[in-house]
Short mmCIF file of C-alpha atoms in Angstrom, two decimals:
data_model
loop_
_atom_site.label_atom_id
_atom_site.label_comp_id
_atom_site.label_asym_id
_atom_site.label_seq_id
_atom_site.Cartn_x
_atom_site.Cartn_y
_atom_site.Cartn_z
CA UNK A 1 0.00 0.00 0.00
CA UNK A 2 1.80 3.34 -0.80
CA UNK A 3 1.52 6.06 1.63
CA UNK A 4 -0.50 8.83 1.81
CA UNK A 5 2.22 11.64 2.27
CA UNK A 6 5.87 11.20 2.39
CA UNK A 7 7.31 13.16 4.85
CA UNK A 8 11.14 14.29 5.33
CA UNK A 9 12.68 15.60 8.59
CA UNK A 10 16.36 17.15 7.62
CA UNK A 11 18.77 18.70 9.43
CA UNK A 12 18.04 22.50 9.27
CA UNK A 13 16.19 23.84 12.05
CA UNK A 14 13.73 21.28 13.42
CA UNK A 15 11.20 21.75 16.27
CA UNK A 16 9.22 19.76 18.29
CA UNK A 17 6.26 21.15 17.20
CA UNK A 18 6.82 19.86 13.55
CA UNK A 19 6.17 16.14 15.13
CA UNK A 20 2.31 17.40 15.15
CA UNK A 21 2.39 17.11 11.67
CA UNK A 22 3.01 13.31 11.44
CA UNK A 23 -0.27 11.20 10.83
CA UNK A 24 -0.93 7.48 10.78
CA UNK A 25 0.29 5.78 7.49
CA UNK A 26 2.74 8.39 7.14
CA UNK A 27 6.36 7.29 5.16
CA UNK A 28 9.28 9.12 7.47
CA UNK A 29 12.23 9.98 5.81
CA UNK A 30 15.15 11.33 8.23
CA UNK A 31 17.89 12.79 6.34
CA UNK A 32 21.11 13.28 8.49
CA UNK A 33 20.35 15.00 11.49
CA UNK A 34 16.95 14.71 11.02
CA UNK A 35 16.59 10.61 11.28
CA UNK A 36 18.88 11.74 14.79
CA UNK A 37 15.87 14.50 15.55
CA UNK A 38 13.45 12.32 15.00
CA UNK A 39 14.98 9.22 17.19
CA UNK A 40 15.50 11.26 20.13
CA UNK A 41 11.46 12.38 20.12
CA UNK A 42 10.59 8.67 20.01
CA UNK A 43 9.70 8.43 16.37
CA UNK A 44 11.23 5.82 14.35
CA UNK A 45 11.76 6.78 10.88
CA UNK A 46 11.06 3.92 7.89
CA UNK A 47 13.93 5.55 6.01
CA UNK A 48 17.41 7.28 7.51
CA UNK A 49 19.71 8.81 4.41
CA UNK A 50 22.87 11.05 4.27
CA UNK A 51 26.31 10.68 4.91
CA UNK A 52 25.95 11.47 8.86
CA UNK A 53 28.80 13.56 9.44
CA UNK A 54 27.12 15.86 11.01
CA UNK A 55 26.09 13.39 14.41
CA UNK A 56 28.81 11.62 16.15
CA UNK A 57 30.02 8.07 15.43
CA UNK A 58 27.94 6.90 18.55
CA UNK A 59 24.73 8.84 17.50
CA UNK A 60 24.68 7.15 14.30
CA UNK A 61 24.87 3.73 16.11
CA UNK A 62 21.88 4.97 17.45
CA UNK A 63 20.53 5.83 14.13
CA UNK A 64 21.65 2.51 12.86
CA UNK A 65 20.29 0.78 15.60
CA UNK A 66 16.20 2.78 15.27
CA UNK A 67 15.72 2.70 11.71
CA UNK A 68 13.49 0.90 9.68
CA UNK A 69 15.99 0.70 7.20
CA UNK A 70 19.24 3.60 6.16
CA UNK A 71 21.50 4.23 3.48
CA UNK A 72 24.42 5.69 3.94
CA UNK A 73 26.73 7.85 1.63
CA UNK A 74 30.44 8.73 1.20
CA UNK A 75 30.41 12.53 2.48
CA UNK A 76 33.06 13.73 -0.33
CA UNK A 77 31.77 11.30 -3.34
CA UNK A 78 28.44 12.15 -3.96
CA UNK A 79 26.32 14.45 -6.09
CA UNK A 80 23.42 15.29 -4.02
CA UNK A 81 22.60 16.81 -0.80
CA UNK A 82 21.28 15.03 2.04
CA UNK A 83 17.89 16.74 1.42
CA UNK A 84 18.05 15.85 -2.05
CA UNK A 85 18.75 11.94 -1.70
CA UNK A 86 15.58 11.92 0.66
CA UNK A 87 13.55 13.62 -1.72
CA UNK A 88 14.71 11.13 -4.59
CA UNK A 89 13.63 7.92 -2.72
CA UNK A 90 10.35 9.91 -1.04
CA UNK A 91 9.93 10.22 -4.85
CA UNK A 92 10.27 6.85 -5.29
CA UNK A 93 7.33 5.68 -2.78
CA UNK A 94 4.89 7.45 -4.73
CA UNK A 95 3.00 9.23 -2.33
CA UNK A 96 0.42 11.35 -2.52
CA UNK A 97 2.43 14.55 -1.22
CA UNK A 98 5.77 15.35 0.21
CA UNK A 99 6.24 17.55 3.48
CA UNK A 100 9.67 18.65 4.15
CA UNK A 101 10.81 20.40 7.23
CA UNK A 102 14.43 21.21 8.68
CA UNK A 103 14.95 22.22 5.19
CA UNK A 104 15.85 26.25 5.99
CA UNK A 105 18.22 27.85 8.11
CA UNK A 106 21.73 29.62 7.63
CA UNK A 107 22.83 28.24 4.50
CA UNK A 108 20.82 30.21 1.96
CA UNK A 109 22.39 28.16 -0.82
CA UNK A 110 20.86 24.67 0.72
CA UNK A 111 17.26 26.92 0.94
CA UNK A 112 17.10 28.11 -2.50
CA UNK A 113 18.19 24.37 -3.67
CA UNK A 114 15.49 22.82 -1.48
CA UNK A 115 12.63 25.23 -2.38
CA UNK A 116 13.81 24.63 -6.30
CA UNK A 117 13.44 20.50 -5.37
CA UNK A 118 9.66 21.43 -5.30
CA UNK A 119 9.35 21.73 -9.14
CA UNK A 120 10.63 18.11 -9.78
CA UNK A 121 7.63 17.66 -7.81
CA UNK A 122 5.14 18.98 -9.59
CA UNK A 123 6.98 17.25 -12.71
CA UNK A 124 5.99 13.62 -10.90
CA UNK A 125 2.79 14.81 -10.22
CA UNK A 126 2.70 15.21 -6.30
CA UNK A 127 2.62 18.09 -4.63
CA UNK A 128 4.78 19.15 -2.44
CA UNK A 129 5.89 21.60 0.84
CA UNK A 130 8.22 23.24 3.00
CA UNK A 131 7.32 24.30 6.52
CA UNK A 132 9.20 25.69 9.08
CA UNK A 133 8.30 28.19 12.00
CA UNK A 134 7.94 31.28 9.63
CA UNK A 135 7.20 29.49 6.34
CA UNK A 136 5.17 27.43 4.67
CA UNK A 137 6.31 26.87 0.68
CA UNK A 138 4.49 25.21 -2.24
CA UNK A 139 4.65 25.70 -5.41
CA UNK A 140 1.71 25.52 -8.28
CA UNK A 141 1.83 25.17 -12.04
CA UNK A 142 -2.08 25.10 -12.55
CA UNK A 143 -4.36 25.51 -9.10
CA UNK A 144 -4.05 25.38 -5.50
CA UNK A 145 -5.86 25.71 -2.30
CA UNK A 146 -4.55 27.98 0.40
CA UNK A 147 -5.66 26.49 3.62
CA UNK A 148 -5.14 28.68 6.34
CA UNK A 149 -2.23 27.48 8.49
CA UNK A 150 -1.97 30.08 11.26
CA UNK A 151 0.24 32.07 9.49
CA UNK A 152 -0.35 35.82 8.59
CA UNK A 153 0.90 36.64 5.10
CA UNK A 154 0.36 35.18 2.04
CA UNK A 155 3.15 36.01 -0.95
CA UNK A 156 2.79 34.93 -4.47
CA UNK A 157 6.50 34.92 -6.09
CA UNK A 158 7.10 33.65 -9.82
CA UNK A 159 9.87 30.63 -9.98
CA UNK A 160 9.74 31.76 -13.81
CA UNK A 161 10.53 34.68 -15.28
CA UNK A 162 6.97 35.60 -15.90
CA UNK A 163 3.63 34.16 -14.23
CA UNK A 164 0.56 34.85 -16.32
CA UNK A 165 -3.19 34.58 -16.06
CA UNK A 166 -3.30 34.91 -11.99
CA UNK A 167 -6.79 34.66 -10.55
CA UNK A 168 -6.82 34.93 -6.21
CA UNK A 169 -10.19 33.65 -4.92
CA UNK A 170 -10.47 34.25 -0.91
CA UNK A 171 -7.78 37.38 -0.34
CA UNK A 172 -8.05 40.54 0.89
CA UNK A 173 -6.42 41.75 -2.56
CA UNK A 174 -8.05 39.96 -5.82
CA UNK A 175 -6.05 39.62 -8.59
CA UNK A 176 -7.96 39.10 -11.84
CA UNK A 177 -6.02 38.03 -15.01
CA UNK A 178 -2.70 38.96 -13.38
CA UNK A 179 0.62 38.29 -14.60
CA UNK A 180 3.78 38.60 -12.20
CA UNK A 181 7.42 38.69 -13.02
CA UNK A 182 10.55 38.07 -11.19
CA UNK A 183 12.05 41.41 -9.48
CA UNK A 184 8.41 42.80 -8.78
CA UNK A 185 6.61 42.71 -5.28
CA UNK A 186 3.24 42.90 -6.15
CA UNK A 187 2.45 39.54 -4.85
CA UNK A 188 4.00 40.11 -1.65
CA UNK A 189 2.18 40.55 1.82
CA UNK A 190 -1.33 39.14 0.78
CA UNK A 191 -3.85 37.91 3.28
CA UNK A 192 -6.53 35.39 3.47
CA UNK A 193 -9.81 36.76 3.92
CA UNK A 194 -11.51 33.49 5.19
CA UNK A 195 -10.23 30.10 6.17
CA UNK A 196 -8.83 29.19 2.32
CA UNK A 197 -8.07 30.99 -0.72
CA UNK A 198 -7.80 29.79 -4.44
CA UNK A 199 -4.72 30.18 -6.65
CA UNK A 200 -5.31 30.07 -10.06
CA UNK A 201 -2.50 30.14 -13.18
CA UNK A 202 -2.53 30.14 -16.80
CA UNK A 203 1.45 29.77 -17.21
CA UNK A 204 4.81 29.45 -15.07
CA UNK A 205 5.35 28.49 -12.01
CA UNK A 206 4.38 29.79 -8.68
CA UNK A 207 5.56 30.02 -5.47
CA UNK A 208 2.92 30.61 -2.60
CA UNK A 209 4.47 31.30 0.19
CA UNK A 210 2.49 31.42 4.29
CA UNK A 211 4.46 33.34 6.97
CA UNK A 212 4.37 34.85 9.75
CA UNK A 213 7.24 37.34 11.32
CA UNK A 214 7.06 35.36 15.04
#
């Protein structure tokens, strides 16, 4: 039976309160210092990836020890990032979505990658996220619901040079036949007017972006 959502737990900044978001029939994927995060709050992940050198030799016994199954990698030969190798076999399970978290932080070169991972997948099909405690990221092609997550902003942020045909459903500021392209603001600093809002595109690629300053 393949799993509902696929969800990933890597080692940028990881909370306790991102553990709220696993449900039953979940697939957990700990990537590095994730799989570690995620043993020491008593969840056992079905997957631990990454080349580990970020724990010590006797945390990744303990890793070893509570997976459902790991791979490790050579830390100088390989192509991918941690957060990337996850995403490839989360890919792999064919789940209905893909949650990431830990997948921010300092290292704005390992954000940008990660929130660019989110096109491959909307090019399998399954949409896919990015929370952490300021953010949550998806990205649309076509249409998307904005749920309201209890954050306070919503931004709308071409991954193309140019997004055309924009429709907003649900926001305090409409859009109606919109088109946005990179280096402009316009879509920045929306809001929700209700619980949800609509996203609607004619061409390129979207980020939507939730946050909150606190």
């Amino acid at each position: 039976m393949l799993p509902a959502r696929a969800l990933i737990f890597t080692g940028g900044e990881l909370s306790a309160q991102f553990l709220e978001e696993i449900r039953s029939g979940d697939f957990i994927i700990g990537a590095d210092r994730g799989a570690l995060f995620l043993i020491e709050h008593g969840i056992r992940p079905d997957l631990s990836v990454g080349d580990f050198d970020s724990i010590t030799p006797e945390e990744l016994a303990k890793v070893q020890a509570m997976s459902g199954k790991i791979i490790e990698c050579d830390p100088v030969d390989k192509n991918l990032t941690d957060t990337e190798l996850a995403f490839d076999l989360a890919l792999e399970q064919s789940p209905e979505s893909i949650l990431i978290m830990g997948a921010s932080g300092t290292r704005l070169d390992h954000t940008l990658a990660n929130i660019h991972m989110l096109i491959r997948g909307l090019q399998h099909h399954i949409p896919c996220s990015i929370l952490d405690k300021n953010n949550y990221i998806t990205l649309t092609g076509s249409s998307c619901v904005v749920e309201d997550r209890g954050f306070k902003y919503v931004s709308l942020l071409p991954l193309t040079t140019e997004v055309t045909g924009i429709e907003l459903e649900g926001f305090d500021y409409p859009l109606h036949n919109a088109s946005l392209r990179m280096g402009q603001s316009l879509g920045v600093s929306n809001r929700l007017s209700g619980d949800k809002g609509i996203v609607h595109i004619e061409g390129g690629l979207l980020l939507i972006i939730q946050s909150k300053d606190q």
